[in-house]
């Protein structure tokens, strides 16, 4: 039988259309498990490549980078459970607030009672030793049901932080495996100290687990520090009805010379914290969390809608020494976020890219201890991204080319809207392997996750379903 | 193959209708929710929880528009190579092109481009109808004539 030319042409045309797609799909498949040491496009930021590959297995394992101080002062046991869709710690969500004084050695033992996929705890904003960072597959294995893991770190910083699981975090954090950790200076902060951990459960915004208005037991004339923690996936505007206030800390670092402001919103991005201080007026005040929940201070007062203005930390407060010279940076990185159609682990979609590469072809930012690092974070992806670097605080140098003129603006979670660009700098002073990702956690699961790799550091842990570690 | 072509083309017509209905449901649900005291900010929007009736509309619109309709259009193009539909490959190619433009407009995050997104939707609907009707008539080409004789 003669094969019709038309049929041959049709088969050829089909191959022309489908073969490249099939090839791209197959090429995107991730191995069952992999080490982050082998993952990504090595970027040395303009410095010579040192020893980072460790094919010979030489190097400091992340599990050996531990807190050297001994004799824990604060010991906490947290039991993680899954009840239906909800995750709890010691039976509650949010989990118990951990409150310690600066200088105390903290020891937290996580016991997984019934989280089937395993769990970890990440100390968001606390620059802990790498072994205590809690990223499944990078700094530890996810803790299986019946297992436990002990985190030890010295409370060097002062400020508002939070903890959450970094195993299947896009699901476990959304459904409650989180809590606040507050480190106070010895003697307190000179004000009534109120934590306002904000989380959306099933579409309802809550403050410390309570929907709507949450009253705080404070009276008129009382000075109050409100520690706002945004544990959700996107930026939340916070403003104060009925009073002026000062933005006294961002991401656990005190703002220098914070001036009183009013009728202005503070944008608290996903994962970020903002400490607001105010003196409760006789008529009361409200700290509005995006307008759908509030912390009520003193007498009941009227709610207001979001002020038109948003406070810009770039020019707020007074300048101060940051302790290093960003002009002397010896590593310069770009973190450019884009978006295009393609495949990630076999799934078609319109996925995020970092410096043009789709996961896992995202950068591995290589540094050495002692480096001064500058990073340009640019977003061309169409959506806002709250960018979170583990283990370090970076200082904002400029925003869309405008240099910072206010208080040193130290961040661990930076809101980078579409079409905008920030330049930040930090000292590489905390050796380890640190993920640097979008804290809209589903975005991280979609591949918006790179990592910072110190030369001479290795990890024995592996990411992937075969290893049981899914940090996103 | 002609029947498959026709069914796939009508499926695109149907899915475009679903897109219009779903996004209207979302807008109506959002409006009602806000008028009833609901407050929407980025954190709430990204929380991936259903907080008002109609939210499912945007999910359907996004999933169907990004994945399902492009997949059906690709299938239509492949079927077109085999089905001897008058200008069948051309219409399928035009649909693939229009849908690629439509997806790009949909994720462009430039509000004014949404105007074009609405117009291109109607173009997809019309072209899919033309393609479906082209596959409804008598077969053409030598093979079709042979079929007709047999």
Coordinates of C-alpha atoms in Angstrom, one line a residue:
Chain A
X1 CA 0.0 0.0 0.0
X2 CA 1.3 3.4 -0.9
X3 CA 1.6 5.9 1.9
X4 CA -0.1 9.1 1.0
X5 CA 2.3 12.1 0.9
X6 CA -0.4 14.1 2.7
X7 CA -0.3 11.7 5.6
X8 CA 3.5 12.0 5.8
X9 CA 3.3 15.8 5.8
X10 CA 0.7 15.6 8.6
X11 CA 2.9 13.4 10.7
X12 CA 5.9 15.6 10.0
X13 CA 3.9 18.7 11.0
X14 CA 2.7 17.0 14.2
X15 CA 6.2 16.2 15.1
X16 CA 7.3 19.8 14.4
X17 CA 4.6 21.1 16.8
X18 CA 4.8 18.4 19.6
X19 CA 8.4 17.2 19.6
X20 CA 9.9 20.4 21.0
X21 CA 7.2 20.5 23.7
X22 CA 7.8 16.9 24.6
X23 CA 11.6 17.5 24.8
X24 CA 11.1 20.6 27.0
X25 CA 8.8 18.7 29.2
X26 CA 11.2 15.7 29.7
X27 CA 14.2 18.0 30.2
X28 CA 12.4 19.8 33.0
X29 CA 11.8 16.7 35.1
X30 CA 13.6 16.9 38.5
X31 CA 15.4 13.9 39.9
X32 CA 13.8 12.0 42.8
X33 CA 16.3 13.7 45.1
X34 CA 19.1 16.1 44.7
X35 CA 21.6 18.1 46.7
X36 CA 21.3 21.9 46.6
X37 CA 25.1 21.9 46.2
X38 CA 24.5 20.5 42.6
X39 CA 21.6 22.8 41.9
X40 CA 21.5 26.0 40.0
X41 CA 23.7 28.2 37.9
X42 CA 26.9 29.1 39.8
X43 CA 27.2 32.8 40.2
X44 CA 30.3 34.1 42.0
X45 CA 29.2 37.7 41.8
X46 CA 32.4 38.7 40.0
X47 CA 34.8 37.1 42.4
X48 CA 37.1 34.2 41.5
X49 CA 35.6 30.8 42.1
X50 CA 37.0 29.2 45.3
X51 CA 36.3 25.8 46.6
X52 CA 32.6 25.2 46.7
X53 CA 31.9 22.1 44.7
X54 CA 33.5 19.6 47.1
X55 CA 33.4 16.6 44.9
X56 CA 36.0 15.2 47.3
X57 CA 33.5 15.7 50.2
X58 CA 35.8 18.1 52.0
X59 CA 34.1 21.0 53.7
X60 CA 32.1 21.9 56.8
X61 CA 28.8 20.2 56.9
X62 CA 25.8 22.4 57.6
X63 CA 25.0 20.1 60.5
X64 CA 28.3 21.0 62.2
X65 CA 27.7 24.7 62.1
X66 CA 26.1 24.8 65.5
X67 CA 25.7 27.2 68.4
X68 CA 28.8 27.1 70.5
X69 CA 27.3 28.6 73.6
X70 CA 26.2 26.1 76.2
X71 CA 23.7 25.9 79.0
X72 CA 20.3 26.8 77.6
X73 CA 18.4 29.4 79.5
X74 CA 15.2 29.0 77.7
X75 CA 13.9 25.5 76.9
X76 CA 10.7 25.1 74.9
X77 CA 9.0 21.9 73.7
X78 CA 6.7 22.2 70.7
X79 CA 4.5 19.3 69.6
X80 CA 3.4 19.6 66.0
X81 CA 0.1 18.0 65.1
X82 CA -2.2 17.8 62.2
X83 CA -6.0 17.9 63.0
X84 CA -8.0 17.8 59.8
X85 CA -6.6 20.5 57.5
X86 CA -5.2 22.5 60.5
X87 CA -1.7 22.3 61.9
X88 CA -1.1 23.1 65.5
X89 CA 1.8 23.5 68.0
X90 CA 1.1 22.3 71.5
X91 CA -2.6 22.2 70.4
X92 CA -2.9 25.8 69.2
X93 CA -2.5 27.8 66.1
X94 CA -0.8 30.2 66.1
X95 CA 1.6 28.2 68.3
X96 CA 2.8 29.5 71.7
X97 CA 4.7 32.8 71.6
X98 CA 8.3 32.3 72.6
X99 CA 9.6 35.3 74.5
X100 CA 13.2 35.6 75.4
X101 CA 15.7 38.2 76.5
X102 CA 18.7 39.2 74.4
X103 CA 21.7 37.1 75.2
X104 CA 19.8 34.0 76.3
X105 CA 20.5 30.7 74.8
X106 CA 17.3 29.3 73.3
X107 CA 16.7 25.6 72.9
X108 CA 13.5 24.5 71.2
X109 CA 12.7 20.8 70.8
X110 CA 10.2 20.1 68.0
X111 CA 8.3 16.9 68.4
X112 CA 6.3 15.7 65.4
X113 CA 3.3 14.0 66.9
X114 CA 1.1 13.6 63.7
X115 CA 2.2 15.7 60.7
X116 CA 2.3 13.0 58.1
X117 CA 4.6 14.8 55.6
X118 CA 7.1 15.7 58.3
X119 CA 7.8 19.2 59.7
X120 CA 10.6 21.6 60.6
X121 CA 10.8 25.0 62.3
X122 CA 12.5 27.9 60.6
X123 CA 13.2 31.0 62.7
X124 CA 12.2 33.7 60.3
X125 CA 14.4 36.7 60.7
X126 CA 16.6 35.3 63.5
X127 CA 20.1 34.9 62.1
X128 CA 20.7 31.5 63.6
X129 CA 23.6 29.2 63.0
X130 CA 23.0 27.3 59.8
X131 CA 22.2 23.9 61.5
X132 CA 19.2 25.6 63.3
X133 CA 17.7 27.2 60.2
X134 CA 15.1 24.5 59.7
X135 CA 15.0 24.1 55.9
X136 CA 14.1 20.6 55.0
X137 CA 16.6 19.0 52.6
X138 CA 19.1 21.9 53.1
X139 CA 19.9 22.2 56.8
X140 CA 18.1 19.1 58.2
X141 CA 15.8 16.3 57.2
X142 CA 12.1 16.9 57.8
X143 CA 11.1 15.5 61.2
X144 CA 9.0 12.4 60.7
X145 CA 6.0 11.4 62.8
X146 CA 7.4 10.3 66.1
X147 CA 10.7 12.1 65.6
X148 CA 12.1 15.2 67.1
X149 CA 14.7 17.9 66.4
X150 CA 16.4 20.3 68.7
X151 CA 17.1 23.9 67.6
X152 CA 19.7 25.8 69.6
X153 CA 20.6 29.4 69.1
X154 CA 21.8 32.4 71.0
X155 CA 19.3 35.3 71.0
X156 CA 21.8 37.9 69.7
X157 CA 19.3 40.2 68.0
X158 CA 16.5 42.1 69.6
X159 CA 13.2 42.3 67.9
X160 CA 10.0 40.7 66.5
X161 CA 10.4 37.4 64.7
X162 CA 8.3 34.3 63.9
X163 CA 8.8 30.7 63.4
X164 CA 7.1 28.3 60.9
X165 CA 7.6 25.0 59.2
X166 CA 9.9 25.0 56.2
X167 CA 8.7 21.6 55.0
X168 CA 5.8 21.8 52.5
X169 CA 5.7 25.3 53.8
X170 CA 3.1 26.5 51.2
X171 CA 0.6 24.2 52.8
X172 CA 1.8 23.9 56.4
X173 CA 2.3 27.6 57.0
X174 CA -1.0 28.5 55.4
X175 CA -2.8 26.0 57.6
X176 CA -1.2 27.1 60.9
X177 CA 2.2 25.6 61.6
X178 CA 3.6 28.9 62.9
X179 CA 4.0 31.2 65.9
X180 CA 5.8 34.3 67.1
X181 CA 9.2 34.7 68.8
X182 CA 10.1 37.9 70.4
X183 CA 13.5 38.9 71.7
X184 CA 13.5 41.8 74.1
X185 CA 16.3 43.8 75.4
X186 CA 17.1 43.1 79.1
X187 CA 14.7 45.3 81.0
X188 CA 12.1 45.5 78.3
X189 CA 11.3 48.0 75.6
X190 CA 10.0 50.8 77.9
X191 CA 6.4 50.3 76.7
X192 CA 3.6 47.8 77.1
X193 CA 4.6 45.1 74.7
X194 CA 1.8 43.6 72.5
X195 CA 2.3 41.1 69.8
X196 CA -0.1 41.1 66.8
X197 CA 0.5 38.0 64.8
X198 CA -1.7 38.2 61.7
X199 CA -2.8 35.1 59.8
X200 CA -5.6 34.3 57.5
X201 CA -7.4 31.1 58.3
X202 CA -9.9 29.9 55.7
X203 CA -10.2 33.4 54.2
X204 CA -10.7 35.1 57.6
X205 CA -7.9 37.4 58.8
X206 CA -7.1 37.0 62.5
X207 CA -4.9 38.8 65.0
X208 CA -3.3 36.3 67.4
X209 CA -5.9 33.8 66.2
X210 CA -8.9 36.0 66.8
X211 CA -11.1 37.4 63.9
X212 CA -12.4 41.0 63.8
X213 CA -11.4 43.3 66.6
X214 CA -8.9 42.1 69.2
X215 CA -8.9 44.2 72.3
X216 CA -5.6 44.7 74.1
X217 CA -5.6 45.4 77.9
X218 CA -4.2 48.9 77.8
X219 CA -5.4 52.2 79.1
X220 CA -5.3 55.8 78.0
X221 CA -1.9 57.5 78.3
X222 CA -0.1 54.1 78.2
X223 CA 2.8 53.8 75.8
X224 CA 2.4 50.6 73.7
X225 CA 4.6 48.8 71.2
X226 CA 2.6 46.7 68.8
X227 CA 4.6 44.0 67.1
X228 CA 2.9 43.3 63.8
X229 CA 3.8 40.0 62.1
X230 CA 2.5 39.2 58.6
X231 CA 2.5 35.4 58.3
X232 CA 0.5 35.4 55.0
X233 CA 1.4 35.3 51.4
X234 CA 1.2 38.9 50.3
X235 CA 1.7 42.5 51.5
X236 CA -0.7 43.9 54.1
X237 CA -1.1 47.6 54.8
X238 CA -1.3 48.5 58.5
X239 CA -2.4 51.9 59.7
X240 CA -3.5 53.5 63.0
X241 CA -7.0 55.0 63.5
X242 CA -7.3 57.7 66.2
X243 CA -3.6 58.3 67.0
X244 CA -0.2 59.2 65.6
X245 CA 2.4 56.6 65.9
X246 CA 6.1 55.9 65.2
X247 CA 7.5 53.0 63.2
X248 CA 10.1 51.9 65.7
X249 CA 11.4 48.6 64.1
X250 CA 11.3 46.8 60.8
X251 CA 12.0 43.1 60.5
X252 CA 13.5 43.0 64.0
X253 CA 15.9 45.9 63.7
X254 CA 15.3 49.2 65.5
X255 CA 14.7 52.3 63.3
X256 CA 16.9 55.2 64.1
X257 CA 15.2 58.5 64.9
X258 CA 11.6 57.4 64.1
X259 CA 9.4 60.5 63.9
X260 CA 5.7 60.5 64.7
X261 CA 3.4 60.1 61.7
X262 CA -0.3 59.9 61.2
X263 CA -2.7 59.2 58.4
X264 CA -0.1 57.0 56.7
X265 CA -0.1 53.2 56.0
X266 CA 2.9 50.9 56.7
X267 CA 3.1 48.1 54.2
X268 CA 4.1 44.9 55.9
X269 CA 5.0 42.4 53.3
X270 CA 4.6 38.6 53.6
X271 CA 6.9 37.3 56.3
X272 CA 7.9 40.8 57.4
X273 CA 7.4 42.5 60.8
X274 CA 6.8 46.1 61.8
X275 CA 6.8 47.5 65.3
X276 CA 4.5 50.5 65.9
X277 CA 4.7 52.6 69.0
X278 CA 2.0 55.0 70.2
X279 CA 0.6 56.5 73.3
X280 CA -3.0 55.4 73.7
X281 CA -5.2 58.6 73.5
X282 CA -8.2 59.0 75.8
X283 CA -10.6 58.1 73.0
X284 CA -8.7 54.9 72.2
X285 CA -6.9 53.8 69.0
X286 CA -7.0 51.0 66.5
X287 CA -4.2 49.3 64.6
X288 CA -5.9 48.3 61.4
X289 CA -4.6 45.2 59.8
X290 CA -5.5 45.7 56.2
X291 CA -8.9 46.9 57.2
X292 CA -10.3 43.4 57.9
X293 CA -9.0 42.9 61.4
X294 CA -7.7 45.3 64.1
X295 CA -6.0 45.5 67.4
X296 CA -8.1 47.8 69.6
X297 CA -6.1 49.9 72.1
X298 CA -8.1 51.4 75.0
X299 CA -11.6 52.7 74.4
X300 CA -13.6 51.6 71.4
X301 CA -13.0 54.0 68.6
X302 CA -14.0 54.4 65.0
X303 CA -12.3 52.5 62.3
X304 CA -10.8 54.4 59.3
X305 CA -10.1 53.4 55.8
X306 CA -6.6 53.0 54.4
X307 CA -4.8 56.3 54.2
X308 CA -3.8 57.4 50.7
X309 CA -0.1 57.7 51.7
X310 CA 2.2 54.8 52.4
X311 CA 5.3 55.3 54.6
X312 CA 8.5 55.0 52.7
X313 CA 11.2 53.6 55.0
X314 CA 13.8 54.8 52.4
X315 CA 13.5 58.3 53.8
X316 CA 12.2 57.7 57.3
X317 CA 14.3 58.2 60.4
X318 CA 17.8 59.4 60.7
X319 CA 20.9 57.9 59.0
X320 CA 23.4 55.9 61.1
X321 CA 26.5 53.8 60.6
X322 CA 25.7 50.4 59.2
X323 CA 29.0 48.9 60.2
X324 CA 30.5 48.2 56.8
X325 CA 31.1 49.9 53.5
X326 CA 28.8 48.8 50.7
X327 CA 31.0 50.6 48.2
X328 CA 33.7 48.0 49.0
X329 CA 31.6 45.1 48.0
X330 CA 33.5 42.2 46.4
X331 CA 30.4 40.3 45.3
X332 CA 27.7 41.8 43.2
X333 CA 24.7 39.8 42.3
X334 CA 21.5 40.3 40.3
X335 CA 18.3 38.7 41.3
X336 CA 16.0 39.5 38.4
X337 CA 12.5 38.0 38.6
X338 CA 10.6 37.3 35.4
X339 CA 7.9 35.0 34.1
X340 CA 7.4 33.0 31.0
X341 CA 5.7 29.9 29.7
X342 CA 7.5 26.6 30.1
X343 CA 7.8 23.4 32.2
X344 CA 8.8 23.0 35.8
X345 CA 9.3 19.3 36.9
X346 CA 7.2 18.3 33.9
X347 CA 4.3 20.6 34.6
X348 CA 3.4 23.2 31.9
X349 CA 2.6 26.7 33.1
X350 CA 3.7 30.3 33.1
X351 CA 6.5 30.0 35.6
X352 CA 8.7 32.4 37.5
X353 CA 12.3 32.9 36.3
X354 CA 15.4 34.2 38.1
X355 CA 18.0 35.9 35.9
X356 CA 16.1 34.3 33.0
X357 CA 16.4 30.7 34.2
X358 CA 13.4 28.6 35.3
X359 CA 13.8 26.3 38.3
X360 CA 16.1 24.5 38.8
X361 CA 18.2 26.7 36.5
X362 CA 18.2 29.5 39.1
X363 CA 21.3 31.1 40.5
X364 CA 23.5 29.6 43.2
X365 CA 25.0 32.8 44.8
X366 CA 28.5 31.8 46.0
X367 CA 30.1 33.9 48.7
X368 CA 32.9 33.4 51.2
X369 CA 32.9 34.3 54.9
X370 CA 33.8 38.0 55.3
X371 CA 32.6 39.1 51.9
X372 CA 30.6 42.3 51.4
X373 CA 27.8 41.5 49.1
X374 CA 25.6 43.8 47.0
X375 CA 22.4 42.4 45.4
X376 CA 20.2 44.1 42.9
X377 CA 16.7 42.7 43.1
X378 CA 14.5 43.6 40.2
X379 CA 11.0 42.4 39.4
X380 CA 9.7 42.3 35.9
X381 CA 7.3 39.4 36.5
X382 CA 3.9 41.2 36.7
X383 CA 3.3 40.3 40.3
X384 CA 4.6 41.5 43.7
X385 CA 7.2 39.3 45.4
X386 CA 8.2 39.4 49.1
X387 CA 11.8 38.4 49.0
X388 CA 13.3 36.6 52.0
X389 CA 17.0 35.8 52.5
X390 CA 17.7 33.4 55.3
X391 CA 20.4 33.9 57.9
X392 CA 21.2 37.5 57.2
X393 CA 19.8 41.0 57.3
X394 CA 20.4 43.2 54.3
X395 CA 20.4 46.9 54.3
X396 CA 18.5 48.7 51.6
X397 CA 20.8 51.0 49.5
X398 CA 18.4 52.3 46.9
X399 CA 14.9 51.9 45.5
X400 CA 14.4 52.4 41.8
X401 CA 17.7 54.2 41.7
X402 CA 16.8 56.6 44.5
X403 CA 19.4 56.3 47.3
X404 CA 18.3 55.6 50.9
X405 CA 18.4 58.8 53.1
X406 CA 16.7 57.7 56.3
X407 CA 17.5 55.3 59.1
X408 CA 19.5 52.2 58.0
X409 CA 16.7 50.1 56.6
X410 CA 17.6 46.5 57.5
X411 CA 15.3 43.8 56.1
X412 CA 15.0 40.1 55.9
X413 CA 11.7 40.2 54.0
X414 CA 11.6 42.9 51.3
X415 CA 8.5 43.8 49.3
X416 CA 9.5 44.0 45.6
X417 CA 6.5 45.1 43.5
X418 CA 6.3 44.5 39.8
X419 CA 8.4 46.9 37.7
X420 CA 10.5 48.0 40.7
X421 CA 14.1 47.5 41.7
X422 CA 16.0 47.5 45.0
X423 CA 19.6 47.4 45.7
X424 CA 20.6 45.8 49.0
X425 CA 23.9 45.0 50.7
X426 CA 24.9 42.6 53.5
X427 CA 27.9 41.1 55.1
X428 CA 28.5 37.4 54.5
X429 CA 29.1 36.8 58.2
X430 CA 27.0 33.6 58.8
X431 CA 28.5 30.6 57.0
X432 CA 26.1 28.0 55.7
X433 CA 23.7 27.3 52.9
X434 CA 20.8 29.7 53.0
X435 CA 17.8 29.8 50.8
X436 CA 16.8 33.1 49.2
X437 CA 13.2 32.9 48.1
X438 CA 9.9 34.5 47.6
X439 CA 7.8 34.4 50.8
X440 CA 4.6 34.1 48.8
X441 CA 5.1 30.4 49.6
X442 CA 3.2 29.0 46.6
X443 CA 5.5 31.1 44.4
X444 CA 8.5 29.4 46.1
X445 CA 6.9 26.1 45.3
X446 CA 6.6 27.3 41.7
X447 CA 10.4 27.7 41.6
X448 CA 11.0 31.2 43.0
X449 CA 13.7 29.8 45.3
X450 CA 17.5 30.3 44.9
X451 CA 20.2 29.9 47.5
X452 CA 23.2 31.6 49.0
X453 CA 26.2 29.2 49.2
X454 CA 29.3 29.8 51.3
X455 CA 32.5 28.4 50.0
X456 CA 33.7 25.5 52.0
X457 CA 30.3 24.5 53.2
X458 CA 28.5 21.2 52.3
X459 CA 25.2 19.6 53.2
X460 CA 24.6 15.9 53.7
X461 CA 20.8 16.5 53.2
X462 CA 18.9 16.1 50.0
X463 CA 15.8 17.7 48.6
X464 CA 13.1 15.8 46.7
X465 CA 10.3 13.4 47.3
X466 CA 12.6 10.4 47.5
X467 CA 14.4 12.1 50.4
X468 CA 11.1 13.1 52.0
X469 CA 12.2 16.8 52.0
X470 CA 10.1 19.4 50.2
X471 CA 11.2 22.7 51.7
X472 CA 8.8 24.9 49.7
Chain B
X1 CA -10.8 13.2 12.0
X2 CA -13.2 15.8 10.7
X3 CA -15.6 15.0 13.5
X4 CA -12.8 15.3 16.0
X5 CA -11.8 18.6 14.5
X6 CA -15.4 19.8 14.7
X7 CA -15.8 18.7 18.3
X8 CA -12.5 20.3 19.4
X9 CA -13.5 23.6 17.7
X10 CA -16.9 23.6 19.4
X11 CA -15.2 22.7 22.7
X12 CA -13.1 26.0 22.3
X13 CA -16.4 27.9 21.7
X14 CA -17.9 26.3 24.8
X15 CA -14.8 27.1 26.9
X16 CA -14.7 30.7 25.8
X17 CA -18.4 31.0 26.9
X18 CA -17.4 29.4 30.3
X19 CA -14.5 32.0 30.6
X20 CA -16.9 34.9 30.1
X21 CA -19.4 33.4 32.6
X22 CA -16.7 32.6 35.2
X23 CA -15.1 36.1 35.2
X24 CA -18.5 37.8 35.4
X25 CA -19.4 35.5 38.4
X26 CA -16.1 36.5 40.1
X27 CA -16.6 40.3 39.5
X28 CA -20.2 40.1 40.8
X29 CA -19.2 38.0 43.8
X30 CA -16.3 40.4 44.6
X31 CA -18.5 43.5 44.4
X32 CA -21.2 42.0 46.6
X33 CA -18.6 40.9 49.2
X34 CA -16.9 44.3 49.3
X35 CA -20.3 46.1 49.6
X36 CA -21.1 43.7 52.5
X37 CA -18.0 44.8 54.4
X38 CA -15.3 42.6 52.9
X39 CA -11.8 44.0 52.6
X40 CA -9.4 42.8 50.0
X41 CA -5.7 43.3 50.1
X42 CA -2.8 41.4 48.5
X43 CA -2.3 39.1 51.5
X44 CA -6.0 38.2 51.5
X45 CA -6.0 37.7 47.7
X46 CA -3.0 35.4 47.9
X47 CA -4.3 33.3 50.8
X48 CA -5.8 30.8 48.4
X49 CA -8.9 30.4 50.5
X50 CA -12.5 30.8 49.3
X51 CA -13.8 33.8 51.2
X52 CA -16.7 34.8 49.0
X53 CA -19.0 33.1 46.5
X54 CA -17.7 33.8 43.0
X55 CA -14.1 33.4 43.9
X56 CA -14.2 30.1 42.1
X57 CA -14.9 32.1 38.9
X58 CA -11.4 33.5 38.8
X59 CA -9.8 30.1 39.6
X60 CA -11.8 28.5 36.7
X61 CA -10.9 31.4 34.4
X62 CA -7.2 31.2 35.3
X63 CA -6.8 27.4 35.1
X64 CA -8.9 27.0 31.9
X65 CA -7.4 30.0 30.2
X66 CA -3.8 29.1 31.0
X67 CA -3.9 25.3 30.6
X68 CA -7.1 23.8 29.2
X69 CA -7.8 26.1 26.2
X70 CA -4.2 26.2 25.0
X71 CA -4.1 22.4 25.2
X72 CA -7.3 22.0 23.2
X73 CA -6.1 24.5 20.6
X74 CA -2.8 22.5 20.2
X75 CA -4.8 19.3 19.9
X76 CA -7.0 21.0 17.2
X77 CA -3.9 22.0 15.3
X78 CA -2.5 18.5 15.3
X79 CA -5.9 17.1 14.3
X80 CA -6.1 19.7 11.5
X81 CA -3.0 18.2 9.9
X82 CA -4.8 14.9 9.4
X83 CA -8.5 16.1 8.9
X84 CA -9.1 17.4 5.5
X85 CA -11.1 20.4 6.5
X86 CA -11.1 23.4 4.1
X87 CA -8.6 25.9 5.6
X88 CA -8.6 23.7 8.7
X89 CA -4.9 24.1 9.4
X90 CA -5.1 27.8 8.8
X91 CA -8.1 28.3 11.2
X92 CA -6.4 26.1 13.9
X93 CA -3.2 28.0 13.5
X94 CA -5.0 31.3 13.8
X95 CA -6.6 30.0 17.0
X96 CA -3.3 28.9 18.5
X97 CA -1.9 32.4 17.7
X98 CA -4.9 34.2 19.2
X99 CA -4.9 32.1 22.3
X100 CA -1.2 32.7 22.8
X101 CA -1.8 36.5 22.6
X102 CA -4.8 36.1 24.9
X103 CA -2.8 34.3 27.6
X104 CA -0.1 36.9 27.3
X105 CA -2.7 39.7 27.7
X106 CA -4.2 37.9 30.6
X107 CA -1.0 37.8 32.6
X108 CA 0.3 41.1 31.5
X109 CA -0.8 42.9 34.7
X110 CA -1.4 46.1 32.6
X111 CA -5.1 46.9 33.3
X112 CA -5.7 48.7 30.0
X113 CA -4.7 45.6 28.1
X114 CA -7.7 43.9 29.7
X115 CA -9.8 45.8 27.2
X116 CA -7.9 44.0 24.4
X117 CA -8.3 40.7 26.4
X118 CA -12.0 41.1 26.2
X119 CA -12.0 41.8 22.4
X120 CA -9.6 39.0 21.6
X121 CA -11.9 36.6 23.5
X122 CA -14.7 37.4 20.9
X123 CA -12.2 36.9 18.1
X124 CA -11.4 33.4 19.4
X125 CA -15.1 32.6 19.7
X126 CA -15.8 33.7 16.1
X127 CA -12.8 31.9 14.6
X128 CA -13.5 28.7 16.6
X129 CA -17.1 28.9 15.2
X130 CA -15.8 29.3 11.7
X131 CA -13.4 26.4 12.1
X132 CA -16.2 24.2 13.5
X133 CA -18.5 25.1 10.6
X134 CA -15.7 24.5 8.1
X135 CA -15.6 20.9 9.4
X136 CA -19.3 20.5 9.1
X137 CA -19.6 20.7 5.3
X138 CA -18.7 18.0 2.8
X139 CA -15.1 16.7 2.7
X140 CA -12.7 18.2 0.2
X141 CA -9.5 17.1 -1.5
X142 CA -8.6 13.9 -3.4
X143 CA -8.8 11.7 -0.4
X144 CA -12.2 13.0 0.4
X145 CA -13.3 12.4 -3.1
X146 CA -12.1 8.8 -2.8
X147 CA -14.1 8.5 0.4
X148 CA -17.1 9.9 -1.4
X149 CA -16.8 7.3 -4.2
X150 CA -16.4 4.5 -1.7

